[in-house]
Structures are given as C-alpha cells and as structure tokens.
Amino acid sequence: MKKIFSTISLILIVMLGYSQSIQSLSKEFTLQTELNSTGSLLYSLSYKNQNLVTKGRTGFVLSNNENFNSNFSIVKWDTLTHRSSWQPVWGEVKEIKNQYRELAITLQQKSTNRILLIRFRLFDDGLGFRYEFPQQSNLQHFVVKDELTSFPLSGNHKAFWIPGDYDTNEYIYSTTLLSEIDENNRSKQADEISTRVAIPNAVQTPLQLKSKEELYINIHEAALVNYPAMNLEVNKQTFELKAHLVPDAIGNKAYLQTPYNTPWRTILASDDARELIASKTILNLNEPSTLENTSWIKPQKYVGIWWEMHVGTGTWHYSDQTNLQLDKTDWKSIKPNGRHAANTQNTKRYIDFAAQHGFDGVLVEGWNVGWEDWFGQWKENVFDFITPYPDFDVKALQEYAKSKNVKLIMHHETSGSVTNYERRMDEAYQFMKQNGYDAVKTGYVGKIIPRGEHHDGQWMVNHYNRVAQKTADYQIMLDAHEPVRPTGLHRTYPNWLACEAARGNEFNAWSIGNPPEHETILPFTRLIGGPMDYTPGIFEIKMDYYVSQRPFNNQSPNGFQVHTTLAKQLALYVTLYSPLQMAADIPDAYKKRLDAFQFIKDVAVDWDDTRVIEAEPGDYLTIARKAKGKDNWFIGAITDEYKRTSAIKLDFLDKGKTYVATLYQDAETADWKNNPMAYKIEKFIVNSSTILKVNLANGGGVAVSIMPASTNDLKQVKKYKK
Ligand code: NOJ
Ligand code: CA
C-alpha cells in the first residue's frame, strides 16, 4: 500500500514539475518550492502577489566539505492545516492563535542516500521553515561547516541594521539601503564594545526591511537550540542575503547528532507595520513549556542598586586594591574604598523604597567578591557567586526584605568566564534559594572562556538554554544580559522573563548613548525575538548632574545624557514590552518627582490585550495595552528626534463606561536635548468615543493611564474636550 502511495506521489511530482506550492489560510502568502536541475530545493515566497523572496537556496556543507544541498530527489511531501490557540503564562495578550498551512518535503541525496526534511509553515503573517535531520545510519554525528540558506530579496530595500558580529548586539542601528550596508557606514558610536568580532558586509537579525512598495519585511529565527545564531551576509548587487552562522574556534558552525531539527528561519511581512510588531509567529514556532507548575513565575517591576554605579557615584567593587585572588584573599582584611554601593544599609534603603512604592524586587549588583578584577582581563576564576563582601549581610537582608514583603534579585556577572559559572551554578542557585532569592540577572561582559568560543556560537547558545532549564528546575526567574538575541524561547522557558541582548538604556550613562530613534526601532528588531530588559525610567536625564557627586574620580562634565525626554522614559514601559521592568533611576530622582513616578508605580507588566495604534520603524510608535485581569489600560506613544502630534482613539475601551485618563506629557517647551525634564500631568474623564490629541516633543513621548472612574472622579475631574 505504502509503495502504491509513493509511486502515486512520484508520478504527481513528475507531473507538477517538481514544484509544490501552498497558500496561507489568509490567502495573502504563497510559498512555492521547486527542485531544480541539479537537485537543489529552492523556495519562493510572495505576499499579496508581490515577491518577497525568489528562489532562495537551502541546504548545507557538512563535515568534510560534503555538499548537502544538491543531488536530491524528492521522496515525498506532506501538507497539513493547523488551527489551535494557547494561553501564555504571561504576555502581551491573553490568548495566542496558532494557525498555519504546512508543507514538509522529504529529500534524499542520491549519492549518499542521506535524508533531509525541510518543513515549511506558512502563517497569516509570514513563513517559518526549518531543516530536520532524521535518525539514519548514513548520517549520525556530523559537523555543519556552512548553512547555505539564502533570502534573495526583490529589491534594494531600506534596512534597519546592526553589523554582523559574533559577540555583541549592543549597537546603534543604521538605516540605509541594502546596497549601502557596510561596516564603515554604520552609525557612529563609541568604541565601548570590547568584544566585537565584526563580519564584513553582514548584518544581524532580527533584520527589519522596508521595500519601495512599502512592504515591511522582517527576517529572524525561532527556537535557537543547540545551534549558532544566524547573521546575514548581504550581496549588495543582487540583494540576496545568505546565512552566516557564528563559528567556534576552528571555524566549525555546529556539531550535531541525528535526529536533529534546526531553528526555524522566519520571514514576516505586511503592508501594515503594526502587524509585524503584533506577530506571534516566532512564539508559535517554539515548543510549549513542559512546566506543570508555573505559579511561582511572576511578571514584576523592580528597582536596584545599579544606576548609581553606571553614573559613577558608587562602585561595584569594595576595595581599590586589584589583583586579588578569589580563593586566597581574606576579604575582611581588605581596605574598603568607602563607595561600595551594595552595602547592607544602602540595600535596606532600596528595600524601604521598593516597599513604600509597591515594587516587587530589588536588584543588588556588586554584592559578591571579585569585582576588583572582573573587567576586560579574560580571567577564569573571578567570581564564586556565593561569597558576599564583608559589608553585605545576606542573612540580615533576607529577613529585612521578608519583613517588607520585597524580594531581593540576585546578580551573577560571569565576566564571560562561563566554564567557571557552569561549575558553580548549582551551588549558586542553592545559595539563592536558601537566602530567599527567586530571580537572577546573569551577565556575560567580556570575551568568553573557553577561549575561542563566541557569545552567539553553538556552545554558548547551549549554555544560555541550560541556564534557563536549570533555573526552572530551581524555580528561579531569569533575566540574561549580553546573551545571544532571543528567538521566542520564553514560550518554552516561561521563567526566562527577559534578556538584554541589545543596546540598553545604560549606554546613555557612559557613552554617546542611544539616539532618539533607537527605541522606535527596537520593537521591529530586537523585540521581535522576545522581551527586553531595557531598564527605562531615567528621570535625571543629563549625566553632568552627577559630576559633583563623583569626588573620587574628578570626572569633568562630559555631556552624556539620555536621548529622550522624561515623558518618553515613561512611555517606554508600554512600547518596549517586558514582563520584567526596572524603575532604573536612583530613588532620589523619583522622590523629587513623585507625580511622574506615579505612572511607573501604576503601569502593569502583564497584559490581556495589546493594540498597536500606529507604528513606523525609526519614526514613531503608539501602543495601548490592557492590564491582566483588570479594566486598566496604559498607552505609550513615542517619537524619534522629530516632534509630532498624535490622535489616539480610545475605541478599545468598554462602551458605556467612564474612565479617568492621566496624561503624562512633554511640556510645551520640552525637547530631548535642551529641556528634557519638562513635563505636565493632566487628568480627564474619557470614554470609548474620546480621541486624545497629544503633542510629543522632539525625542519625546506620552504615557497615559486609564482606569475606571469612581463617583468622586466623576465629580472632580473634568471631561476631556478637544
Ligand atoms: C552589563 C549589564 O548590561 C549591566 O546591567 C550590568 O550592570 C553590568 N554589565 C555589570 O554586570
Ligand atoms: Ca549590557
């Protein structure tokens, strides 16, 4: 019977000229595949009858430079239609629809008899495809020397890009045509990134493109497991992008064993930029979580002993002595420098502040020994993650935090010494649990040990995923800084609340910083893969404010500043999605402006619904979100360096209900450069027919909270009219 079927398939293949096509359920996308005369499988994708990708290549070069991309015949193909929905543990919406058409093509290489399956899933907003290497006697252990996947685009699109790199994604975005992508043409930035290993004429994903026909196209990957990250080499004449995997020390890309499935390569597209941001395709391509109990996972807001080190008024290190040895130093006998921020008393102050203002967590960086020698030394044995500095009383702070109903957040900076972290992490997580910590922020500053490995290579990808699994085993929530950029794995590991993996707000403290357009690009690029711990909420915008408070290093004014207005810092809590949000500034900065701080206190971090109201990468973004299980809505609207007005229809509110809207806006005279801290706050009664007209300053923003009106509000607050 089987034989008859495959014979029929074979006849069909011959009849159809070795080509198959499927349409998305929306009918907007068409995927076409063909086996060409050399036996290579090519794929083409169109959207509303416009070509997105034409004859993209597939396949690999394996172990001994063996080609695994041609000389194939088609064994069979299968199609199916899938429709389901699922509820994330936390997220931007309560329920996620997962529907697609699937085409799975099984290929056999004639010369080797090896089997390769390519699975395509065509969603209503784009395509995902991956390679599957089934278990087989002719292919057991193998090395990926190169992945040949390519994306031949239909023209010289505009690209929002950061340079290809093996170790860092903390770049400013450049916006140029594909033909102009060039290492030397990237946005100017300080050379503060010490680890970069740039790839010529290549860019990183998520890559956002816009065609002359105004199609928005996004290329990325989903479910990066046991494989290196994909950069894209750009052919500036043909506009074909080719996968460039991050290698190991000897240039190999991945060591695999059958059965194995690669990550999904994704192409999202729409003529409406808002749809790209709302896409759930990358999440849908990830495996569901297997955790039975997720009640310990809590989206949350936190404050921390953090910004004071970045602005230079405190230090991570305890002593000014260097060349200390982790296991041989008697830390109690070391002379303190008097500026160590993570001391018991200061931590208590932060706990008090968190408790008073309703924050869940307090991050403390610099609590553990080793910071004297952590930076830029490529040193193996820097931290043990369990020994506090003499002025940090773990037990007393555990009790104090508990009495205030606040959780301390652990910090594990590995300084890139990952072998060290791997051998110590079980003990470190046990130490956390014993001392009342249930969330950890990890960090990977510096070059990776083992030497020759890169932040974005297979070895490190496995490390990050192992940390996600191990922290889940210990019921610990995770926030990773300097990891590979996310690919939707937070569906599989819902305890992995956030990553940094892009240029965060911290750069504004000590470098030329992030230009005003930066946060309008991030949602189309980095955040396509998952939530970001951007650390918004800086109120004291100009860093020269701190010069007089840095007596120890006499830093002269340097003009560094956050490149937004204060109101825009508030709006970022809505526009930059994360279930983990920091109120990143120093408590004093908030105490001086409690009225504006109220928005950070009120804003939710977990959502039933999200509406992208207007969006244009590099220019502006307005998003409204409904708090989980509540009738409260929050709006964030941001702009780039140009001011703008926006008319926000509140038609998402329940009809017939009245609400109080609090608008946190730029003052008339505000401007990110000259007057960034001028804001005004107004309250109005609104309903679902209200259209809020708001003005955003150059580099500005608006944040709005909308909550059901009480009878008192109805008496006291004026109706919105404009
Ligand atoms: C870089 C991280 O992004 C930052 O948040 C942290 O404070 C420093 N590394 C030190 O670990
Ligand atoms: Ca960082």
XYZ file of C-alpha atoms and ligand atoms in Angstrom:
734
model
C 0.000 0.000 0.000
C 2.772 2.388 1.061
C 4.543 1.611 -2.150
C 1.487 2.462 -4.219
C 1.244 5.815 -2.454
C 4.845 6.712 -3.017
C 4.507 5.715 -6.655
C 1.494 7.998 -6.937
C 3.448 10.802 -5.215
C 6.303 10.290 -7.587
C 4.030 10.492 -10.597
C 2.462 13.632 -9.154
C 5.881 15.196 -8.593
C 6.858 14.495 -12.169
C 3.550 15.884 -13.382
C 3.927 19.027 -11.316
C 7.480 19.610 -12.497
C 8.984 19.030 -9.032
C 7.270 22.070 -7.664
C 4.776 22.424 -4.855
C 3.020 25.442 -3.528
C 0.802 26.272 -0.593
C -1.203 29.330 0.356
C -1.641 30.784 3.803
C -5.099 30.476 5.332
C -5.448 34.235 4.844
C -4.648 33.631 1.150
C -2.202 36.538 1.287
C 1.007 34.495 1.257
C 2.057 31.921 -1.303
C 5.023 29.626 -0.840
C 6.420 27.837 -3.837
C 9.166 25.249 -3.791
C 10.951 23.574 -6.667
C 13.669 21.022 -7.162
C 15.972 22.438 -9.836
C 18.011 20.559 -12.433
C 20.934 19.967 -10.038
C 18.583 18.554 -7.427
C 18.608 21.560 -5.061
C 15.444 22.655 -3.357
C 14.597 26.337 -3.867
C 11.796 28.268 -2.208
C 9.944 31.444 -3.180
C 7.575 33.490 -1.086
C 5.072 36.121 -2.163
C 2.670 38.381 -0.297
C -0.382 39.903 -1.989
C 1.142 38.889 -5.344
C 4.436 40.665 -4.692
C 7.614 38.628 -4.497
C 9.337 38.726 -1.132
C 11.933 36.032 -1.774
C 12.639 34.434 -5.139
C 14.388 31.081 -5.409
C 16.014 31.103 -2.009
C 18.634 28.405 -1.567
C 18.513 25.649 1.037
C 20.943 23.095 2.410
C 24.358 22.709 3.999
C 28.003 21.949 3.667
C 28.771 19.119 6.114
C 31.770 17.547 7.829
C 34.421 17.010 5.182
C 33.137 19.702 2.873
C 30.435 17.299 1.730
C 27.659 19.081 -0.056
C 24.213 18.521 1.385
C 22.355 20.952 -0.796
C 22.101 19.280 -4.199
C 21.709 15.955 -5.938
C 18.463 15.438 -4.046
C 15.355 13.673 -5.172
C 12.007 14.156 -3.517
C 10.885 11.140 -1.503
C 7.548 12.661 -0.574
C 5.825 15.748 0.535
C 3.089 16.162 3.103
C 0.755 19.043 3.720
C -1.478 19.820 6.639
C -3.560 22.605 8.075
C -3.279 23.507 11.733
C -5.596 25.643 13.837
C -5.275 25.990 17.611
C -4.801 28.535 20.351
C -2.924 28.628 23.630
C -2.533 30.801 26.688
C 0.926 32.073 27.578
C 1.970 32.111 31.250
C 2.478 35.855 30.748
C 2.465 38.017 27.686
C 1.101 40.828 25.581
C -2.234 39.096 25.033
C -4.256 36.542 26.949
C -4.629 34.070 24.144
C -2.499 33.335 21.102
C -3.919 31.948 17.887
C -1.685 29.472 16.084
C -2.778 28.717 12.549
C -0.798 27.743 9.521
C -0.528 25.606 6.406
C 2.388 23.232 6.424
C 4.420 21.675 3.646
C 7.020 19.081 4.656
C 9.318 17.888 1.904
C 11.440 14.791 2.418
C 14.544 14.778 0.259
C 17.071 12.036 -0.350
C 20.534 12.741 -1.628
C 21.134 10.323 -4.486
C 24.896 9.949 -3.990
C 24.774 9.339 -0.209
C 21.204 8.102 0.410
C 21.035 10.642 3.245
C 17.653 12.068 4.137
C 16.858 15.734 4.816
C 13.410 17.022 5.568
C 12.505 20.688 5.108
C 9.384 21.764 6.956
C 7.666 24.980 5.888
C 4.919 26.587 7.970
C 3.005 29.373 6.303
C 1.215 31.613 8.793
C -1.102 34.542 8.119
C 1.787 36.941 8.667
C 4.759 35.056 7.284
C 6.810 31.922 6.881
C 8.899 29.716 9.117
C 10.983 26.832 7.808
C 13.496 24.511 9.336
C 15.676 21.565 8.410
C 15.130 18.205 10.030
C 17.811 15.532 10.028
C 16.038 12.278 10.880
C 17.900 9.464 12.582
C 19.631 7.424 9.849
C 22.586 5.114 9.507
C 24.255 7.252 6.832
C 24.223 10.372 8.964
C 24.851 10.019 12.680
C 27.366 12.529 14.031
C 28.219 15.399 11.763
C 29.614 18.904 11.617
C 27.879 21.825 9.962
C 30.582 23.688 8.054
C 28.131 26.092 6.481
C 24.426 26.657 6.125
C 23.508 27.758 2.619
C 20.042 29.147 3.300
C 19.518 32.368 1.398
C 16.917 35.074 1.089
C 17.084 36.638 -2.403
C 15.027 39.790 -1.907
C 13.096 41.577 -4.622
C 14.935 44.903 -4.490
C 17.227 47.340 -2.787
C 15.133 47.673 0.357
C 15.701 50.083 3.188
C 17.256 48.184 6.101
C 17.371 48.889 9.831
C 20.568 47.062 10.694
C 23.359 46.472 13.131
C 26.630 44.986 11.881
C 27.104 41.241 11.808
C 29.059 40.152 14.873
C 29.905 37.002 16.809
C 29.881 38.522 20.275
C 27.742 41.569 20.730
C 24.462 43.104 19.702
C 24.875 46.311 21.704
C 24.956 48.568 18.644
C 23.227 51.682 17.412
C 21.031 50.908 14.385
C 21.881 52.251 10.958
C 19.171 52.902 8.383
C 20.426 52.556 4.810
C 19.610 50.806 1.570
C 20.818 47.221 1.351
C 23.386 48.355 -1.226
C 24.863 50.723 1.362
C 25.356 48.228 4.170
C 28.967 48.475 5.157
C 30.947 48.213 8.364
C 32.329 51.693 7.712
C 28.894 53.074 7.108
C 27.412 52.063 10.415
C 26.087 54.646 12.809
C 28.877 56.339 14.664
C 29.384 55.047 18.150
C 31.982 54.992 20.837
C 34.311 52.014 20.831
C 32.911 50.908 24.140
C 32.235 47.377 22.937
C 35.406 45.469 23.634
C 34.279 42.064 22.452
C 33.170 42.779 18.931
C 34.208 40.433 16.133
C 32.546 42.055 13.168
C 31.747 40.266 9.914
C 32.232 42.337 6.742
C 29.074 43.171 4.785
C 26.874 41.289 7.175
C 24.037 42.244 9.474
C 22.342 40.678 12.463
C 18.784 39.530 12.808
C 16.018 40.395 13.567
C 16.540 42.448 10.405
C 13.801 44.930 9.565
C 13.354 45.903 5.918
C 11.018 48.218 4.044
C 10.568 47.917 0.293
C 9.915 50.748 -2.144
C 6.392 49.349 -2.414
C 6.078 49.980 1.346
C 6.125 46.352 2.385
C 7.584 45.715 5.817
C 9.656 42.536 5.917
C 11.390 41.016 8.909
C 13.925 38.181 8.857
C 14.882 36.325 12.015
C 14.824 32.844 13.514
C 12.778 30.955 16.078
C 13.759 28.329 18.660
C 17.542 28.658 18.574
C 18.532 25.393 20.258
C 21.891 23.579 20.030
C 22.941 25.693 17.053
C 24.738 29.000 16.463
C 22.959 32.283 15.759
C 22.478 33.354 12.166
C 23.954 36.574 10.791
C 23.157 37.540 7.204
C 25.752 38.303 4.531
C 24.425 40.918 2.152
C 25.079 40.769 -1.594
C 24.864 44.435 -2.454
C 24.315 43.830 -6.170
C 21.711 41.086 -6.147
C 20.162 41.763 -2.709
C 20.474 38.119 -1.791
C 21.073 37.600 1.925
C 22.895 34.452 2.976
C 23.036 32.738 6.364
C 26.359 33.264 8.147
C 26.470 31.113 11.256
C 28.657 32.027 14.202
C 31.655 29.664 14.229
C 33.692 28.113 17.017
C 37.455 28.499 17.489
C 38.308 26.312 14.494
C 35.639 27.657 12.193
C 33.069 24.897 12.567
C 29.493 26.055 12.972
C 27.682 23.222 14.728
C 28.300 19.697 15.977
C 25.140 17.668 15.602
C 23.780 14.226 16.008
C 20.682 12.840 14.319
C 17.795 13.205 14.949
C 18.103 16.998 14.983
C 15.929 19.931 13.905
C 17.485 23.326 13.189
C 15.962 26.595 14.388
C 13.218 27.988 12.146
C 14.196 30.652 9.643
C 11.444 33.267 9.668
C 10.218 35.846 7.168
C 7.397 38.058 8.400
C 5.764 40.558 6.067
C 2.926 43.031 5.909
C 1.943 46.269 4.235
C 0.972 47.446 7.714
C 3.947 47.968 10.050
C 1.712 47.439 13.068
C 1.145 43.800 12.161
C 4.819 42.935 12.396
C 5.001 44.105 15.981
C 1.869 42.179 16.855
C 3.072 38.949 15.207
C 3.056 35.801 17.333
C 4.612 33.574 14.677
C 8.002 33.330 16.368
C 6.355 32.269 19.620
C 4.151 29.786 17.777
C 7.239 28.177 16.240
C 8.714 27.493 19.678
C 7.904 24.407 21.715
C 5.339 24.753 24.517
C 6.606 24.777 28.072
C 6.630 21.471 29.869
C 6.423 23.076 33.318
C 3.427 21.787 35.215
C 3.520 24.390 37.922
C 4.096 27.976 36.818
C 2.515 29.703 39.820
C 5.969 30.812 41.041
C 6.622 32.797 37.863
C 5.698 36.419 38.436
C 5.929 39.304 35.976
C 7.288 42.147 38.038
C 8.719 45.619 38.442
C 11.946 46.170 40.298
C 14.382 48.817 41.468
C 18.033 48.267 42.123
C 21.488 49.206 43.277
C 22.553 49.693 39.718
C 22.273 53.146 38.104
C 24.466 54.679 40.787
C 27.344 52.552 39.531
C 26.613 53.399 35.921
C 26.637 57.134 36.617
C 29.752 56.723 38.732
C 28.616 57.776 42.196
C 29.114 54.295 43.643
C 31.228 51.260 42.773
C 30.587 47.575 42.235
C 33.949 46.807 43.846
C 34.532 47.022 47.570
C 38.195 47.901 47.532
C 40.511 49.867 45.256
C 43.094 47.111 45.538
C 43.456 44.915 42.456
C 44.978 41.554 41.526
C 43.113 39.865 44.334
C 42.706 36.137 44.191
C 39.260 34.753 44.745
C 40.170 31.745 46.847
C 43.223 33.166 48.601
C 42.076 36.621 49.642
C 40.967 37.339 53.186
C 38.255 39.777 52.140
C 37.692 41.003 55.689
C 41.220 42.323 55.831
C 40.957 44.303 52.587
C 40.632 48.067 52.900
C 37.214 49.286 51.680
C 37.074 52.253 49.310
C 34.095 53.830 51.067
C 31.984 53.992 47.925
C 30.822 50.388 47.631
C 27.122 50.670 46.789
C 25.962 47.140 47.659
C 26.248 47.538 51.396
C 23.656 46.425 53.901
C 22.477 49.889 54.807
C 22.046 51.054 51.212
C 20.245 47.834 50.336
C 17.835 48.459 53.197
C 17.149 51.913 51.788
C 16.232 50.371 48.448
C 14.082 47.745 50.158
C 12.250 50.527 52.014
C 11.779 52.448 48.800
C 10.502 49.352 46.956
C 8.109 48.517 49.790
C 6.817 52.063 50.040
C 6.090 52.311 46.329
C 4.846 48.801 45.644
C 7.785 47.291 43.751
C 8.260 43.535 43.838
C 12.011 43.277 43.631
C 15.344 44.884 44.479
C 18.336 44.011 42.313
C 21.693 44.329 44.040
C 24.813 44.352 41.883
C 28.282 44.238 43.362
C 27.234 42.219 46.444
C 29.719 39.395 45.867
C 33.500 39.348 45.966
C 35.526 39.624 42.764
C 34.629 42.990 41.219
C 38.137 44.345 41.769
C 39.362 42.258 38.837
C 36.330 41.451 36.742
C 36.606 43.677 33.699
C 38.457 43.092 30.443
C 41.000 40.645 31.827
C 39.814 37.378 30.327
C 40.400 35.832 33.698
C 38.926 32.447 34.547
C 38.306 32.462 38.272
C 36.778 35.835 39.095
C 33.531 35.207 40.958
C 32.185 32.335 43.043
C 28.602 33.725 43.264
C 28.253 32.790 46.932
C 30.691 34.941 48.914
C 29.371 38.372 49.898
C 31.609 41.351 50.515
C 32.177 41.974 54.238
C 29.705 44.896 54.264
C 26.823 42.910 52.728
C 24.884 40.896 55.311
C 22.973 38.262 53.353
C 21.028 36.847 56.309
C 20.031 40.206 57.784
C 18.890 41.406 54.370
C 16.889 38.257 53.751
C 14.984 38.910 56.951
C 14.617 42.608 56.293
C 13.316 42.078 52.745
C 10.897 39.451 54.007
C 9.566 41.751 56.684
C 8.863 44.347 53.989
C 7.370 41.832 51.554
C 10.023 42.572 48.954
C 12.201 40.072 47.080
C 15.899 40.599 46.514
C 17.052 39.880 42.975
C 20.356 38.049 42.631
C 23.101 39.171 40.259
C 25.530 36.766 38.595
C 28.029 38.595 36.431
C 30.127 35.859 34.825
C 32.557 38.300 33.173
C 32.451 35.878 30.235
C 34.075 33.107 32.263
C 31.406 30.583 31.528
C 33.327 27.441 32.438
C 33.616 28.979 35.904
C 29.883 29.729 36.042
C 28.962 26.264 34.769
C 30.864 24.558 37.518
C 29.494 26.826 40.223
C 25.916 27.415 39.180
C 24.212 24.622 41.086
C 25.744 25.829 44.309
C 24.907 29.419 43.368
C 21.225 28.607 42.791
C 21.066 26.631 46.037
C 22.572 29.634 47.812
C 19.858 31.807 46.281
C 17.042 29.555 47.401
C 18.485 29.325 50.917
C 18.618 33.092 51.142
C 15.226 33.984 49.755
C 16.103 34.930 46.174
C 13.873 33.667 43.356
C 15.113 35.729 40.406
C 18.568 36.129 38.911
C 20.086 38.573 36.473
C 23.030 36.996 34.664
C 25.705 38.849 32.698
C 28.316 37.949 30.087
C 30.538 41.010 29.788
C 33.858 40.299 28.080
C 35.388 37.568 25.990
C 34.147 34.063 26.533
C 36.113 31.399 28.375
C 36.643 28.771 26.951
C 38.773 30.869 24.634
C 37.699 30.838 21.031
C 34.018 30.451 21.831
C 31.727 33.350 20.987
C 28.649 34.761 22.722
C 26.475 33.723 19.774
C 28.017 30.345 18.908
C 26.549 26.885 19.489
C 28.453 26.302 22.743
C 27.126 29.489 24.331
C 23.611 29.033 22.937
C 23.596 25.703 24.750
C 24.839 27.420 27.888
C 22.087 30.074 27.926
C 19.455 27.403 27.347
C 20.958 25.208 30.052
C 20.754 28.127 32.487
C 17.091 28.628 31.531
C 16.398 24.942 32.197
C 18.395 24.770 35.411
C 16.871 27.930 36.851
C 13.444 26.482 36.005
C 14.411 23.325 37.927
C 15.156 25.531 40.938
C 12.027 27.663 40.357
C 14.138 30.722 39.626
C 13.179 33.502 37.203
C 15.857 34.590 34.760
C 16.996 37.837 33.123
C 20.092 37.406 30.924
C 22.341 40.315 29.953
C 24.733 40.014 26.989
C 23.306 36.693 25.741
C 22.531 35.807 22.129
C 19.423 37.677 20.982
C 16.146 35.914 21.825
C 14.214 33.692 19.429
C 10.954 33.125 21.299
C 12.311 30.553 23.745
C 10.402 32.253 26.558
C 7.451 30.146 25.391
C 9.447 27.011 26.252
C 11.009 28.548 29.372
C 8.416 30.941 30.842
C 10.769 31.552 33.786
C 13.086 33.321 31.294
C 11.388 36.648 31.740
C 13.711 38.877 29.773
C 17.065 39.400 28.130
C 19.087 42.463 27.377
C 20.784 41.395 24.086
C 20.736 44.860 22.533
C 21.926 48.342 23.358
C 20.101 49.216 26.565
C 19.488 52.469 28.402
C 22.784 52.006 30.294
C 24.726 53.257 27.245
C 23.217 56.694 27.829
C 25.045 56.902 31.155
C 28.609 56.451 29.932
C 28.833 56.729 26.165
C 27.451 58.667 23.234
C 24.361 56.679 24.068
C 21.289 55.740 22.075
C 19.917 58.255 19.573
C 16.265 59.334 19.955
C 15.125 56.967 17.193
C 16.642 53.912 18.945
C 13.527 52.929 20.881
C 11.337 53.266 17.781
C 13.498 50.655 16.009
C 13.938 48.122 18.831
C 10.344 46.798 18.682
C 10.881 45.955 14.985
C 14.245 44.347 15.520
C 15.434 43.017 18.866
C 11.972 42.676 20.424
C 10.706 40.515 17.547
C 12.539 37.703 19.369
C 11.311 38.445 22.885
C 11.104 40.857 25.827
C 13.953 43.198 26.611
C 15.260 44.364 29.973
C 15.930 47.848 28.581
C 15.778 49.451 32.052
C 13.678 52.540 31.292
C 12.559 55.230 33.706
C 15.568 57.544 33.908
C 14.330 60.898 35.223
C 17.644 62.707 35.791
C 18.369 62.964 32.090
C 21.735 64.758 31.986
C 24.702 62.926 33.489
C 26.626 66.096 34.267
C 24.250 66.368 37.208
C 26.377 63.696 38.900
C 29.790 65.251 38.331
C 29.908 66.963 41.698
C 28.885 63.722 43.377
C 31.850 61.833 41.941
C 34.588 63.240 44.153
C 36.778 60.197 43.740
C 37.495 60.481 40.061
C 37.002 64.179 39.382
C 35.288 63.459 36.123
C 34.746 66.672 34.251
C 31.363 67.295 32.612
C 31.133 65.049 29.562
C 27.702 65.923 28.201
C 26.465 62.329 28.290
C 22.721 62.134 28.564
C 19.634 60.059 27.961
C 18.421 60.942 24.452
C 14.748 61.250 25.311
C 12.501 63.484 27.328
C 11.378 62.338 30.765
C 7.843 61.720 29.456
C 9.253 59.383 26.798
C 11.011 57.375 29.535
C 7.530 56.733 30.952
C 6.063 55.766 27.572
C 8.788 53.115 27.149
C 7.128 50.968 29.853
C 4.360 50.366 27.318
C 6.169 50.488 23.982
C 9.089 48.224 24.998
C 7.320 45.092 26.122
C 8.733 43.115 29.020
C 7.202 41.194 31.935
C 10.193 42.413 33.936
C 10.591 46.179 34.067
C 13.050 48.155 36.097
C 12.488 51.605 37.520
C 16.107 52.202 36.684
C 16.899 55.571 38.220
C 18.135 56.266 41.728
C 15.347 56.659 44.332
C 16.275 60.332 44.874
C 15.441 61.082 41.256
C 11.958 59.668 41.845
C 11.434 61.231 45.244
C 11.831 64.632 43.607
C 9.159 63.879 41.009
C 6.648 61.634 42.716
C 3.844 62.857 40.449
C 5.560 61.475 37.335
C 6.773 58.415 39.237
C 3.132 57.522 39.795
C 2.930 56.234 36.207
C 5.766 53.740 36.815
C 4.026 52.631 40.007
C 0.712 52.135 38.205
C 1.804 50.617 34.902
C 1.218 46.887 34.505
C 3.746 44.324 33.253
C 1.367 41.565 32.205
C -1.421 42.034 29.691
C -4.750 40.700 28.494
C -4.680 42.692 25.302
C -2.375 44.826 23.176
C -3.301 47.247 20.387
C -0.612 48.700 18.195
C -2.216 52.002 17.246
C 0.416 53.491 14.965
C 3.915 52.388 14.030
C 6.717 53.289 11.685
C 10.200 51.905 12.335
C 12.678 54.665 13.030
C 9.932 57.284 13.388
C 7.179 56.649 15.902
C 5.150 54.087 17.798
C 1.928 54.171 19.818
C 0.698 51.138 21.748
C -2.218 50.597 24.146
C -2.346 47.608 26.481
C -4.932 46.287 28.918
C -3.621 45.104 32.290
C -4.130 41.426 33.005
C -7.372 40.741 34.839
C -8.138 44.438 35.256
C -10.029 47.146 33.452
C -6.963 49.417 33.371
C -5.373 50.490 30.096
C -1.957 52.043 29.555
C -0.812 53.878 26.463
C 2.709 54.720 25.404
C 3.449 56.942 22.423
C 6.991 57.777 21.386
C 8.691 59.653 18.600
C 12.224 59.939 17.215
C 14.135 63.236 17.131
C 11.174 64.952 15.468
C 8.172 66.224 17.347
C 4.736 65.075 16.291
C 1.099 65.151 17.226
C -0.997 62.081 17.526
C -4.741 61.497 17.750
C -5.344 58.379 19.805
C -8.810 56.876 19.528
C -9.865 55.221 22.764
C -12.303 52.939 20.935
C -10.808 49.912 22.675
C -12.429 50.951 25.983
C -15.672 49.275 27.079
C -18.639 51.075 25.554
C -20.816 52.887 28.054
C -18.145 53.010 30.801
C -16.342 56.110 32.027
C -12.687 56.196 32.905
C -10.132 58.627 34.297
C -7.204 59.178 31.971
C -3.977 60.585 33.421
C -1.756 62.051 30.708
C 1.975 62.359 31.355
C 3.129 64.598 28.542
C 6.085 66.667 27.406
C 5.650 70.291 28.443
C 5.241 72.754 25.543
C 8.883 73.769 25.889
C 10.264 70.237 26.213
C 12.948 68.898 23.905
C 15.225 65.892 24.452
C 18.373 67.965 24.064
C 17.608 71.344 25.579
C 14.794 70.787 28.019
C 14.236 67.079 28.523
C 12.814 67.097 32.026
C 9.857 69.436 31.436
C 6.585 67.541 31.684
C 2.968 68.162 32.559
C 0.343 65.888 34.025
C -3.376 66.236 33.362
C -6.415 64.169 34.290
C -9.637 63.843 32.296
C -12.802 61.817 32.226
C -12.830 59.812 28.984
C -14.844 57.068 27.287
C -14.662 54.876 24.216
C -15.555 57.737 21.880
C -12.766 60.022 23.132
C -9.933 60.873 20.782
C -6.888 62.048 22.748
C -4.862 64.653 20.900
C -1.325 64.636 22.203
C 1.855 66.521 21.373
C 5.205 64.783 21.508
C 8.340 66.911 21.742
C 11.499 66.265 19.713
C 12.663 62.964 21.198
C 9.545 62.947 23.317
C 6.647 60.777 24.308
C 3.362 60.486 26.130
C 2.282 57.968 28.720
C -1.373 57.583 29.653
C -3.009 55.512 32.339
C -6.733 54.885 32.013
C -8.690 53.458 34.940
C -12.407 53.137 35.683
C -13.732 56.419 37.115
C -15.054 56.454 40.674
C -18.048 58.596 41.661
C -15.600 61.024 43.178
C -13.641 61.222 39.942
C -16.843 61.952 38.063
C -17.466 64.882 40.387
C -13.933 66.239 40.496
C -12.244 65.521 37.185
C -13.159 67.477 34.071
C -14.374 65.819 30.896
C -11.915 65.592 28.048
C -12.712 68.031 25.252
C -10.616 68.871 22.251
C 26.333 44.991 31.787
C 24.880 44.900 32.119
O 24.091 45.197 30.997
C 24.600 45.836 33.255
O 23.224 45.866 33.523
C 25.407 45.452 34.448
O 25.233 46.416 35.450
C 26.898 45.371 34.125
N 27.103 44.593 32.956
C 27.682 44.757 35.242
O 27.351 43.411 35.371
Ca 24.872 45.187 28.615
